[in-house]
Amino acid sequence: MRIYCKAEHHEIGGPGSFFLARSEKLLPKLIEEYKGKVQLIYLDPPFGTGDSFQRRGDKDEESRIPLFRDDMPEAEYLKWMRTILTGCHTLLSPTGSLYLHIDWRMSAKLRLMLDDIFGPDNFMDEIIWGYKSGGRATRFYPRKHDTILFYRKSRRVYFNIAAVGQPRGPERRNHMKQFVDQEGRVGFSIRSRGKLYTYYEDDLIYPSDVWTDIEHLQQKDKERLGYATQKPEALLERIILASSKEGDLVCDLFSGSGTTAAVAAKTGRRFLAVDASPLSLITLRKRLLSLASSPSLLDDPVADRHALSLHYPAVRNKCDVAYSLDKRTVAITEAQLNRRPSPLAYAAIGYVKEQVFYPTRTVTKPKLPLKLPLPNGTDKPVVQLVNTYGDHAFFTVD
């Protein structure tokens, strides 16, 4: 029998929540619950490129699956972004900050907008993220950077640049003389205009507002998930470590591939992620469940208990399925959602309570025929199936 759920709750994968929704429509609900409680917001919105973006499929599925369109007229785009950024200002705590990731198309206009919403005195940095990848140009200098606009909510902002400092290391700079002090520390010194300057190998060097040490993800990078516009974890790690503490709430209203949520979970922060694409939900779910199942996190008894909640509309997708049942397992032999000839991207079995699905077993790379162990303690086990387009359906087995 078909049933309809509006959320699912996992014991691992968090701590955090994801909402499948358009950010501007969800903002009133978020403000009602999180007003003044968010420490850090990172936004990687559409850049106003005029393009449409797709996800690269696996070998056994469609080569490209639509993700989102970035063709909004400029006036409409700016009105939309003002709604988003005004909502972000309301969500931030007095110590909080916003990082808006954008490029040359809208950076000037959005900086003026942020000055208006946050106040020009709350501008912190215009960060330049330079990278080597990208196309070539002959009519102008190749555009090889993005801009990240960094604003605080107030003068009480939390910012800890030491958290992202790197040891100076053994490299000798500016003809300095190397020495070893009485405690065995290796250092370097130079005298300039009668003053002696001394540095040690273990002294920290802090990043400036030009970031060229973080590479853009290459096509065969191990982090790649096939999601267009995916950002490297190193980029989000620097932002999250510098502008939040463990246990703080980090928000991303354009979650995409889930990089912000993944890095927040790795660094002990809570996360709040939103995206309008069902493929974003698929990618985030798989990424966070895989992360939570890694040996390094399983060794941490606290991380293993961090819950992940996923929220979405209770849609009535069509589901044609054939299965058999015995005392221990359900064996699914055929499955098609919304009559699309698309492989499964995710499957789970569990139980439902008040339209919330609680999985007892998940499969992030399902292949038919698929066997799922029946959960204990329920006489109405529920199966969840999701295809590569993001269509999902729930049904009871009996």
mmCIF file of C-alpha atoms in Angstrom:
data_model
loop_
_atom_site.group_PDB
_atom_site.id
_atom_site.type_symbol
_atom_site.label_atom_id
_atom_site.label_comp_id
_atom_site.label_asym_id
_atom_site.label_seq_id
_atom_site.Cartn_x
_atom_site.Cartn_y
_atom_site.Cartn_z
ATOM 1 C CA MET A 1 0.000 0.000 0.000
ATOM 2 C CA ARG A 2 1.289 3.486 -0.906
ATOM 3 C CA ILE A 3 1.850 5.947 1.945
ATOM 4 C CA TYR A 4 3.044 9.558 1.995
ATOM 5 C CA CYS A 5 5.804 11.006 4.162
ATOM 6 C CA LYS A 6 6.984 14.563 4.688
ATOM 7 C CA ALA A 7 10.288 13.816 6.440
ATOM 8 C CA GLU A 8 12.803 11.154 7.315
ATOM 9 C CA HIS A 9 14.949 10.850 10.404
ATOM 10 C CA HIS A 10 18.354 9.129 10.512
ATOM 11 C CA GLU A 11 20.278 8.348 13.698
ATOM 12 C CA ILE A 12 23.549 9.256 11.960
ATOM 13 C CA GLY A 13 24.591 11.797 9.345
ATOM 14 C CA GLY A 14 24.181 15.022 11.316
ATOM 15 C CA PRO A 15 23.824 16.888 13.489
ATOM 16 C CA GLY A 16 21.572 18.881 11.237
ATOM 17 C CA SER A 17 18.542 19.293 9.013
ATOM 18 C CA PHE A 18 17.913 19.607 5.290
ATOM 19 C CA PHE A 19 14.800 21.151 3.722
ATOM 20 C CA LEU A 20 13.774 20.520 0.118
ATOM 21 C CA ALA A 21 12.277 23.914 -0.710
ATOM 22 C CA ARG A 22 12.902 27.250 -2.353
ATOM 23 C CA SER A 23 14.799 29.353 0.145
ATOM 24 C CA GLU A 24 12.715 32.504 -0.255
ATOM 25 C CA LYS A 25 9.509 30.544 0.422
ATOM 26 C CA LEU A 26 10.960 28.715 3.421
ATOM 27 C CA LEU A 27 12.505 31.815 5.030
ATOM 28 C CA PRO A 28 9.420 32.815 7.101
ATOM 29 C CA LYS A 29 9.399 29.348 8.706
ATOM 30 C CA LEU A 30 13.147 29.429 9.279
ATOM 31 C CA ILE A 31 12.980 32.892 10.828
ATOM 32 C CA GLU A 32 10.194 31.761 13.141
ATOM 33 C CA GLU A 33 12.381 28.950 14.479
ATOM 34 C CA TYR A 34 15.959 30.218 14.074
ATOM 35 C CA LYS A 35 15.793 34.029 14.307
ATOM 36 C CA GLY A 36 19.029 35.288 15.861
ATOM 37 C CA LYS A 37 20.363 31.738 16.372
ATOM 38 C CA VAL A 38 22.550 31.152 13.296
ATOM 39 C CA GLN A 39 26.270 31.786 13.771
ATOM 40 C CA LEU A 40 27.419 31.483 10.157
ATOM 41 C CA ILE A 41 25.713 31.604 6.767
ATOM 42 C CA TYR A 42 27.492 30.584 3.575
ATOM 43 C CA LEU A 43 25.645 31.243 0.317
ATOM 44 C CA ASP A 44 26.648 29.964 -3.115
ATOM 45 C CA PRO A 45 23.612 31.121 -5.149
ATOM 46 C CA PRO A 46 23.190 31.144 -8.925
ATOM 47 C CA PHE A 47 25.627 33.656 -10.406
ATOM 48 C CA GLY A 48 23.346 35.090 -13.084
ATOM 49 C CA THR A 49 25.123 33.142 -15.840
ATOM 50 C CA GLY A 50 22.087 32.588 -18.059
ATOM 51 C CA ASP A 51 22.963 28.879 -18.214
ATOM 52 C CA SER A 52 21.274 25.674 -17.112
ATOM 53 C CA PHE A 53 23.200 23.132 -15.030
ATOM 54 C CA GLN A 54 23.130 19.347 -15.013
ATOM 55 C CA ARG A 55 24.462 16.471 -12.962
ATOM 56 C CA ARG A 56 26.666 13.915 -14.635
ATOM 57 C CA GLY A 57 25.101 10.474 -14.379
ATOM 58 C CA ASP A 58 26.807 7.210 -13.524
ATOM 59 C CA LYS A 59 27.756 4.736 -16.231
ATOM 60 C CA ASP A 60 24.468 2.864 -15.969
ATOM 61 C CA GLU A 61 22.142 5.866 -16.069
ATOM 62 C CA GLU A 62 21.383 8.954 -18.129
ATOM 63 C CA SER A 63 24.551 10.876 -18.900
ATOM 64 C CA ARG A 64 23.151 14.217 -17.708
ATOM 65 C CA ILE A 65 20.231 15.027 -15.381
ATOM 66 C CA PRO A 66 18.888 18.606 -15.002
ATOM 67 C CA LEU A 67 19.831 20.391 -11.758
ATOM 68 C CA PHE A 68 18.771 24.035 -11.962
ATOM 69 C CA ARG A 69 18.408 26.960 -14.337
ATOM 70 C CA ASP A 70 20.295 30.219 -13.862
ATOM 71 C CA ASP A 71 18.480 32.397 -16.395
ATOM 72 C CA MET A 72 16.481 34.797 -14.223
ATOM 73 C CA PRO A 73 16.243 38.371 -15.605
ATOM 74 C CA GLU A 74 18.607 40.683 -13.725
ATOM 75 C CA ALA A 75 15.951 42.850 -12.066
ATOM 76 C CA GLU A 76 14.095 39.750 -10.869
ATOM 77 C CA TYR A 77 17.360 38.164 -9.717
ATOM 78 C CA LEU A 78 18.330 41.197 -7.629
ATOM 79 C CA LYS A 79 14.866 41.396 -6.055
ATOM 80 C CA TRP A 80 15.091 37.686 -5.224
ATOM 81 C CA MET A 81 18.560 38.055 -3.693
ATOM 82 C CA ARG A 82 17.430 41.011 -1.576
ATOM 83 C CA THR A 83 14.737 38.784 -0.062
ATOM 84 C CA ILE A 84 17.322 36.074 0.661
ATOM 85 C CA LEU A 85 19.941 38.416 2.119
ATOM 86 C CA THR A 86 17.429 40.312 4.269
ATOM 87 C CA GLY A 87 16.273 36.983 5.680
ATOM 88 C CA CYS A 88 19.882 35.988 6.356
ATOM 89 C CA HIS A 89 20.456 39.178 8.336
ATOM 90 C CA THR A 90 17.457 38.293 10.505
ATOM 91 C CA LEU A 91 18.644 34.719 11.046
ATOM 92 C CA LEU A 92 22.159 35.676 12.169
ATOM 93 C CA SER A 93 23.091 35.977 15.813
ATOM 94 C CA PRO A 94 24.804 39.201 17.000
ATOM 95 C CA THR A 95 28.173 37.375 16.750
ATOM 96 C CA GLY A 96 27.340 35.866 13.353
ATOM 97 C CA SER A 97 28.595 36.515 9.849
ATOM 98 C CA LEU A 98 27.685 35.947 6.197
ATOM 99 C CA TYR A 99 29.889 34.761 3.322
ATOM 100 C CA LEU A 100 28.320 35.364 -0.100
ATOM 101 C CA HIS A 101 30.096 33.454 -2.884
ATOM 102 C CA ILE A 102 29.621 35.116 -6.270
ATOM 103 C CA ASP A 103 31.588 36.036 -9.401
ATOM 104 C CA TRP A 104 32.209 39.070 -11.613
ATOM 105 C CA ARG A 105 28.663 39.207 -12.981
ATOM 106 C CA MET A 106 26.878 40.308 -9.807
ATOM 107 C CA SER A 107 29.601 41.017 -7.236
ATOM 108 C CA ALA A 108 29.440 44.827 -7.533
ATOM 109 C CA LYS A 109 25.638 44.972 -7.369
ATOM 110 C CA LEU A 110 25.403 42.518 -4.477
ATOM 111 C CA ARG A 111 28.087 44.310 -2.494
ATOM 112 C CA LEU A 112 26.033 47.501 -2.652
ATOM 113 C CA MET A 113 22.980 45.491 -1.620
ATOM 114 C CA LEU A 114 24.851 44.014 1.350
ATOM 115 C CA ASP A 115 26.021 47.499 2.370
ATOM 116 C CA ASP A 116 22.371 48.523 2.403
ATOM 117 C CA ILE A 117 21.159 45.487 4.403
ATOM 118 C CA PHE A 118 24.076 44.934 6.798
ATOM 119 C CA GLY A 119 25.516 48.463 6.815
ATOM 120 C CA PRO A 120 28.826 49.452 5.176
ATOM 121 C CA ASP A 121 30.543 49.462 8.581
ATOM 122 C CA ASN A 122 29.878 45.735 8.851
ATOM 123 C CA PHE A 123 31.823 44.876 5.715
ATOM 124 C CA MET A 124 34.716 42.584 6.683
ATOM 125 C CA ASP A 125 36.466 41.428 3.487
ATOM 126 C CA GLU A 126 36.187 40.969 -0.233
ATOM 127 C CA ILE A 127 37.871 37.585 -0.548
ATOM 128 C CA ILE A 128 39.331 36.599 -3.903
ATOM 129 C CA TRP A 129 39.394 32.859 -4.519
ATOM 130 C CA GLY A 130 41.798 32.367 -7.411
ATOM 131 C CA TYR A 131 42.074 29.072 -9.277
ATOM 132 C CA LYS A 132 43.780 27.630 -12.329
ATOM 133 C CA SER A 133 40.901 25.782 -13.963
ATOM 134 C CA GLY A 134 38.369 27.279 -16.344
ATOM 135 C CA GLY A 135 38.233 28.382 -19.964
ATOM 136 C CA ARG A 136 40.679 30.474 -21.924
ATOM 137 C CA ALA A 137 40.060 33.943 -23.310
ATOM 138 C CA THR A 138 41.761 36.036 -25.990
ATOM 139 C CA ARG A 139 39.569 39.156 -26.041
ATOM 140 C CA PHE A 140 40.202 39.864 -22.309
ATOM 141 C CA TYR A 141 42.272 38.477 -19.441
ATOM 142 C CA PRO A 142 40.978 35.006 -18.462
ATOM 143 C CA ARG A 143 38.613 35.181 -15.502
ATOM 144 C CA LYS A 144 40.152 32.878 -12.944
ATOM 145 C CA HIS A 145 38.602 33.886 -9.642
ATOM 146 C CA ASP A 146 35.395 34.077 -7.645
ATOM 147 C CA THR A 147 34.525 36.739 -5.087
ATOM 148 C CA ILE A 148 33.359 35.963 -1.556
ATOM 149 C CA LEU A 149 31.789 38.938 0.208
ATOM 150 C CA PHE A 150 32.230 38.671 3.982
ATOM 151 C CA TYR A 151 29.922 40.696 6.277
ATOM 152 C CA ARG A 152 29.278 40.618 10.023
ATOM 153 C CA LYS A 153 25.970 41.092 11.817
ATOM 154 C CA SER A 154 27.499 43.475 14.375
ATOM 155 C CA ARG A 155 30.736 44.539 16.024
ATOM 156 C CA ARG A 156 30.360 41.580 18.377
ATOM 157 C CA VAL A 157 31.262 39.228 15.500
ATOM 158 C CA TYR A 158 33.173 36.043 16.288
ATOM 159 C CA PHE A 159 36.241 35.674 14.081
ATOM 160 C CA ASN A 160 39.262 33.495 14.889
ATOM 161 C CA ILE A 161 41.901 33.692 12.165
ATOM 162 C CA ALA A 162 44.259 31.584 14.287
ATOM 163 C CA ALA A 163 41.961 28.611 13.665
ATOM 164 C CA VAL A 164 42.971 28.657 9.986
ATOM 165 C CA GLY A 165 46.632 29.551 10.387
ATOM 166 C CA GLN A 166 49.346 27.257 9.023
ATOM 167 C CA PRO A 167 52.841 26.734 10.519
ATOM 168 C CA ARG A 168 55.485 28.833 8.798
ATOM 169 C CA GLY A 169 57.589 25.707 8.188
ATOM 170 C CA PRO A 170 61.292 25.341 7.354
ATOM 171 C CA GLU A 171 61.321 27.527 4.246
ATOM 172 C CA ARG A 172 63.774 30.417 4.535
ATOM 173 C CA ARG A 173 62.357 33.775 3.409
ATOM 174 C CA ASN A 174 63.969 37.133 2.533
ATOM 175 C CA HIS A 175 67.574 35.978 3.171
ATOM 176 C CA MET A 176 66.839 35.313 6.844
ATOM 177 C CA LYS A 177 69.415 33.635 9.052
ATOM 178 C CA GLN A 178 68.451 30.285 10.529
ATOM 179 C CA PHE A 179 69.075 29.606 14.230
ATOM 180 C CA VAL A 180 68.097 27.180 17.003
ATOM 181 C CA ASP A 181 67.176 28.701 20.357
ATOM 182 C CA GLN A 182 67.874 27.290 23.828
ATOM 183 C CA GLU A 183 64.641 25.304 23.776
ATOM 184 C CA GLY A 184 65.518 23.649 20.473
ATOM 185 C CA ARG A 185 63.033 25.644 18.392
ATOM 186 C CA VAL A 186 64.156 26.377 14.836
ATOM 187 C CA GLY A 187 63.772 29.990 13.841
ATOM 188 C CA PHE A 188 64.819 32.673 11.383
ATOM 189 C CA SER A 189 65.935 36.250 11.950
ATOM 190 C CA ILE A 190 66.652 39.357 9.928
ATOM 191 C CA ARG A 191 67.716 42.862 10.933
ATOM 192 C CA SER A 192 66.091 45.776 9.134
ATOM 193 C CA ARG A 193 66.542 49.481 9.929
ATOM 194 C CA GLY A 194 68.152 48.644 13.234
ATOM 195 C CA LYS A 195 65.357 46.305 14.359
ATOM 196 C CA LEU A 196 65.662 42.515 14.690
ATOM 197 C CA TYR A 197 62.744 40.439 13.360
ATOM 198 C CA THR A 198 62.479 36.822 14.510
ATOM 199 C CA TYR A 199 60.153 34.029 13.351
ATOM 200 C CA TYR A 200 59.891 30.363 14.245
ATOM 201 C CA GLU A 201 59.007 27.336 12.146
ATOM 202 C CA ASP A 202 55.928 26.675 14.265
ATOM 203 C CA ASP A 203 54.663 30.283 14.134
ATOM 204 C CA LEU A 204 51.368 30.522 12.288
ATOM 205 C CA ILE A 205 50.923 32.270 8.960
ATOM 206 C CA TYR A 206 47.395 33.541 8.402
ATOM 207 C CA PRO A 207 45.612 33.620 5.040
ATOM 208 C CA SER A 208 45.086 37.031 3.447
ATOM 209 C CA ASP A 209 41.979 38.011 1.490
ATOM 210 C CA VAL A 210 43.435 36.417 -1.661
ATOM 211 C CA TRP A 211 43.078 32.617 -1.561
ATOM 212 C CA THR A 212 45.183 30.884 -4.187
ATOM 213 C CA ASP A 213 46.180 27.928 -2.029
ATOM 214 C CA ILE A 214 42.814 26.144 -2.391
ATOM 215 C CA GLU A 215 42.396 24.416 -5.730
ATOM 216 C CA HIS A 216 39.194 24.329 -7.743
ATOM 217 C CA LEU A 217 37.858 20.745 -7.984
ATOM 218 C CA GLN A 218 39.229 18.993 -11.059
ATOM 219 C CA GLN A 219 37.169 16.566 -13.135
ATOM 220 C CA LYS A 220 38.749 13.471 -11.569
ATOM 221 C CA ASP A 221 39.056 14.850 -8.040
ATOM 222 C CA LYS A 222 38.114 12.273 -5.394
ATOM 223 C CA GLU A 223 35.676 14.781 -3.868
ATOM 224 C CA ARG A 224 33.703 15.045 -7.120
ATOM 225 C CA LEU A 225 30.082 13.919 -6.835
ATOM 226 C CA GLY A 226 28.991 14.811 -10.366
ATOM 227 C CA TYR A 227 27.220 17.919 -9.072
ATOM 228 C CA ALA A 228 27.765 21.075 -11.122
ATOM 229 C CA THR A 229 29.177 24.079 -9.208
ATOM 230 C CA GLN A 230 30.444 21.846 -6.361
ATOM 231 C CA LYS A 231 32.949 23.649 -4.117
ATOM 232 C CA PRO A 232 35.965 21.996 -2.414
ATOM 233 C CA GLU A 233 35.739 21.064 1.246
ATOM 234 C CA ALA A 234 38.952 22.995 1.968
ATOM 235 C CA LEU A 235 37.202 26.245 1.037
ATOM 236 C CA LEU A 236 34.306 25.660 3.425
ATOM 237 C CA GLU A 237 36.605 24.350 6.143
ATOM 238 C CA ARG A 238 38.509 27.658 6.228
ATOM 239 C CA ILE A 239 35.283 29.661 6.417
ATOM 240 C CA ILE A 240 33.646 27.455 9.059
ATOM 241 C CA LEU A 241 36.710 27.182 11.310
ATOM 242 C CA ALA A 242 37.374 30.935 11.244
ATOM 243 C CA SER A 243 33.804 32.114 11.818
ATOM 244 C CA SER A 244 32.209 29.539 14.117
ATOM 245 C CA LYS A 245 32.907 27.358 17.137
ATOM 246 C CA GLU A 246 32.083 23.710 17.807
ATOM 247 C CA GLY A 247 28.367 23.314 18.448
ATOM 248 C CA ASP A 248 27.436 26.488 16.523
ATOM 249 C CA LEU A 249 24.728 26.467 13.865
ATOM 250 C CA VAL A 250 25.933 26.858 10.254
ATOM 251 C CA CYS A 251 23.418 27.583 7.486
ATOM 252 C CA ASP A 252 23.494 27.144 3.694
ATOM 253 C CA LEU A 253 20.385 28.171 1.748
ATOM 254 C CA PHE A 254 21.758 26.841 -1.574
ATOM 255 C CA SER A 255 23.046 23.500 -0.361
ATOM 256 C CA GLY A 256 23.842 21.997 -3.765
ATOM 257 C CA SER A 257 26.145 19.014 -3.264
ATOM 258 C CA GLY A 258 26.058 19.391 0.533
ATOM 259 C CA THR A 259 29.649 20.558 1.048
ATOM 260 C CA THR A 260 28.733 23.022 3.813
ATOM 261 C CA ALA A 261 26.769 20.377 5.718
ATOM 262 C CA ALA A 262 29.518 17.772 5.288
ATOM 263 C CA VAL A 263 32.262 20.083 6.566
ATOM 264 C CA ALA A 264 30.065 21.313 9.422
ATOM 265 C CA ALA A 265 29.495 17.710 10.515
ATOM 266 C CA LYS A 266 33.222 16.907 10.268
ATOM 267 C CA THR A 267 34.158 19.924 12.393
ATOM 268 C CA GLY A 268 31.551 19.444 15.120
ATOM 269 C CA ARG A 269 29.086 22.132 14.034
ATOM 270 C CA ARG A 270 25.329 21.797 13.566
ATOM 271 C CA PHE A 271 23.964 22.574 10.113
ATOM 272 C CA LEU A 272 20.824 23.860 8.475
ATOM 273 C CA ALA A 273 20.729 23.219 4.717
ATOM 274 C CA VAL A 274 18.128 24.171 2.103
ATOM 275 C CA ASP A 275 17.868 23.510 -1.633
ATOM 276 C CA ALA A 276 15.069 23.377 -4.195
ATOM 277 C CA SER A 277 16.516 20.478 -6.204
ATOM 278 C CA PRO A 278 15.597 16.855 -5.370
ATOM 279 C CA LEU A 279 19.043 15.911 -6.693
ATOM 280 C CA SER A 280 20.583 18.051 -3.964
ATOM 281 C CA LEU A 281 18.672 15.965 -1.420
ATOM 282 C CA ILE A 282 19.912 12.727 -3.004
ATOM 283 C CA THR A 283 23.512 13.943 -3.039
ATOM 284 C CA LEU A 284 23.459 15.294 0.521
ATOM 285 C CA ARG A 285 21.791 12.177 1.949
ATOM 286 C CA LYS A 286 24.292 9.832 0.326
ATOM 287 C CA ARG A 287 27.259 12.039 1.225
ATOM 288 C CA LEU A 288 26.362 12.427 4.893
ATOM 289 C CA LEU A 289 25.352 8.821 5.466
ATOM 290 C CA SER A 290 28.612 7.679 3.874
ATOM 291 C CA LEU A 291 30.551 10.175 5.967
ATOM 292 C CA ALA A 292 28.873 9.052 9.192
ATOM 293 C CA SER A 293 29.652 5.417 8.344
ATOM 294 C CA SER A 294 33.368 6.037 7.831
ATOM 295 C CA PRO A 295 35.716 4.261 10.289
ATOM 296 C CA SER A 296 37.077 7.542 11.671
ATOM 297 C CA LEU A 297 33.634 8.748 12.730
ATOM 298 C CA LEU A 298 32.432 5.355 13.919
ATOM 299 C CA ASP A 299 35.272 5.437 16.456
ATOM 300 C CA ASP A 300 33.637 8.536 17.964
ATOM 301 C CA PRO A 301 30.619 7.479 20.051
ATOM 302 C CA VAL A 302 29.248 11.028 20.046
ATOM 303 C CA ALA A 303 29.428 11.467 16.251
ATOM 304 C CA ASP A 304 27.663 8.142 15.802
ATOM 305 C CA ARG A 305 24.610 9.507 17.615
ATOM 306 C CA HIS A 306 24.235 12.700 15.598
ATOM 307 C CA ALA A 307 20.833 12.766 13.919
ATOM 308 C CA LEU A 308 20.049 13.857 10.367
ATOM 309 C CA SER A 309 16.557 15.099 9.502
ATOM 310 C CA LEU A 310 15.395 15.521 5.908
ATOM 311 C CA HIS A 311 12.192 17.445 5.143
ATOM 312 C CA TYR A 312 10.241 17.538 1.871
ATOM 313 C CA PRO A 313 6.695 17.774 0.482
ATOM 314 C CA ALA A 314 4.582 14.619 0.763
ATOM 315 C CA VAL A 315 4.388 14.066 -3.000
ATOM 316 C CA ARG A 316 2.258 11.411 -4.701
ATOM 317 C CA ASN A 317 4.725 9.959 -7.188
ATOM 318 C CA LYS A 318 3.614 6.868 -9.080
ATOM 319 C CA CYS A 319 5.494 3.700 -8.156
ATOM 320 C CA ASP A 320 5.356 0.379 -9.999
ATOM 321 C CA VAL A 321 7.139 -2.265 -7.947
ATOM 322 C CA ALA A 322 7.370 -6.046 -7.797
ATOM 323 C CA TYR A 323 8.624 -7.757 -4.660
ATOM 324 C CA SER A 324 8.496 -10.953 -2.660
ATOM 325 C CA LEU A 325 8.467 -11.352 1.106
ATOM 326 C CA ASP A 326 9.667 -13.929 3.581
ATOM 327 C CA LYS A 327 10.085 -13.902 7.357
ATOM 328 C CA ARG A 328 13.375 -12.008 7.273
ATOM 329 C CA THR A 329 13.663 -9.971 4.072
ATOM 330 C CA VAL A 330 11.795 -8.210 1.308
ATOM 331 C CA ALA A 331 13.241 -8.846 -2.153
ATOM 332 C CA ILE A 332 12.534 -6.117 -4.738
ATOM 333 C CA THR A 333 12.839 -7.372 -8.313
ATOM 334 C CA GLU A 334 11.335 -4.485 -10.318
ATOM 335 C CA ALA A 335 10.818 -0.802 -9.559
ATOM 336 C CA GLN A 336 9.914 2.255 -11.611
ATOM 337 C CA LEU A 337 8.971 5.685 -10.269
ATOM 338 C CA ASN A 338 6.855 8.181 -12.222
ATOM 339 C CA ARG A 339 7.169 5.759 -15.160
ATOM 340 C CA ARG A 340 10.703 6.977 -15.831
ATOM 341 C CA PRO A 341 13.187 4.321 -17.008
ATOM 342 C CA SER A 342 15.710 5.494 -14.432
ATOM 343 C CA PRO A 343 17.829 3.379 -12.040
ATOM 344 C CA LEU A 344 17.410 3.592 -8.301
ATOM 345 C CA ALA A 345 19.670 6.055 -6.497
ATOM 346 C CA TYR A 346 18.670 5.170 -2.931
ATOM 347 C CA ALA A 347 16.606 2.627 -1.036
ATOM 348 C CA ALA A 348 15.691 2.115 2.613
ATOM 349 C CA ILE A 349 13.423 0.094 4.859
ATOM 350 C CA GLY A 350 12.013 1.088 8.237
ATOM 351 C CA TYR A 351 8.794 2.316 9.767
ATOM 352 C CA VAL A 352 6.610 5.433 9.645
ATOM 353 C CA LYS A 353 5.189 7.458 12.513
ATOM 354 C CA GLU A 354 3.126 10.611 11.929
ATOM 355 C CA GLN A 355 4.350 10.929 8.321
ATOM 356 C CA VAL A 356 8.009 10.706 9.362
ATOM 357 C CA PHE A 357 10.034 7.782 8.003
ATOM 358 C CA TYR A 358 12.563 6.147 10.365
ATOM 359 C CA PRO A 359 14.911 3.914 8.337
ATOM 360 C CA THR A 360 16.463 0.841 9.919
ATOM 361 C CA ARG A 361 18.586 -0.026 6.868
ATOM 362 C CA THR A 362 19.716 2.225 4.022
ATOM 363 C CA VAL A 363 21.349 1.434 0.674
ATOM 364 C CA THR A 364 23.070 4.342 -1.092
ATOM 365 C CA LYS A 365 23.972 2.333 -4.223
ATOM 366 C CA PRO A 366 21.001 0.001 -4.778
ATOM 367 C CA LYS A 367 20.870 -2.494 -7.629
ATOM 368 C CA LEU A 368 17.998 -4.786 -8.552
ATOM 369 C CA PRO A 369 17.237 -7.389 -7.380
ATOM 370 C CA LEU A 370 17.542 -5.800 -3.955
ATOM 371 C CA LYS A 371 17.120 -7.518 -0.598
ATOM 372 C CA LEU A 372 16.292 -5.489 2.514
ATOM 373 C CA PRO A 373 16.111 -6.996 6.030
ATOM 374 C CA LEU A 374 12.771 -6.537 7.743
ATOM 375 C CA PRO A 375 12.920 -4.249 10.798
ATOM 376 C CA ASN A 376 12.143 -5.622 14.236
ATOM 377 C CA GLY A 377 9.293 -4.339 16.364
ATOM 378 C CA THR A 378 6.843 -3.322 13.637
ATOM 379 C CA ASP A 379 4.137 -5.230 11.790
ATOM 380 C CA LYS A 380 4.016 -2.641 8.988
ATOM 381 C CA PRO A 381 7.497 -2.297 7.478
ATOM 382 C CA VAL A 382 7.856 0.529 4.956
ATOM 383 C CA VAL A 383 10.155 0.656 1.927
ATOM 384 C CA GLN A 384 11.460 3.913 0.452
ATOM 385 C CA LEU A 385 12.701 4.073 -3.140
ATOM 386 C CA VAL A 386 14.350 7.030 -4.911
ATOM 387 C CA ASN A 387 15.461 7.194 -8.554
ATOM 388 C CA THR A 388 18.240 9.234 -10.118
ATOM 389 C CA TYR A 389 15.829 12.076 -10.965
ATOM 390 C CA GLY A 390 14.954 12.499 -7.294
ATOM 391 C CA ASP A 391 11.468 10.977 -7.566
ATOM 392 C CA HIS A 392 10.666 9.096 -4.357
ATOM 393 C CA ALA A 393 7.911 6.886 -3.038
ATOM 394 C CA PHE A 394 7.026 4.926 0.097
ATOM 395 C CA PHE A 395 4.970 1.737 0.372
ATOM 396 C CA THR A 396 4.184 -0.813 3.051
ATOM 397 C CA VAL A 397 5.046 -4.492 2.593
ATOM 398 C CA ASP A 398 2.849 -7.230 3.994
#
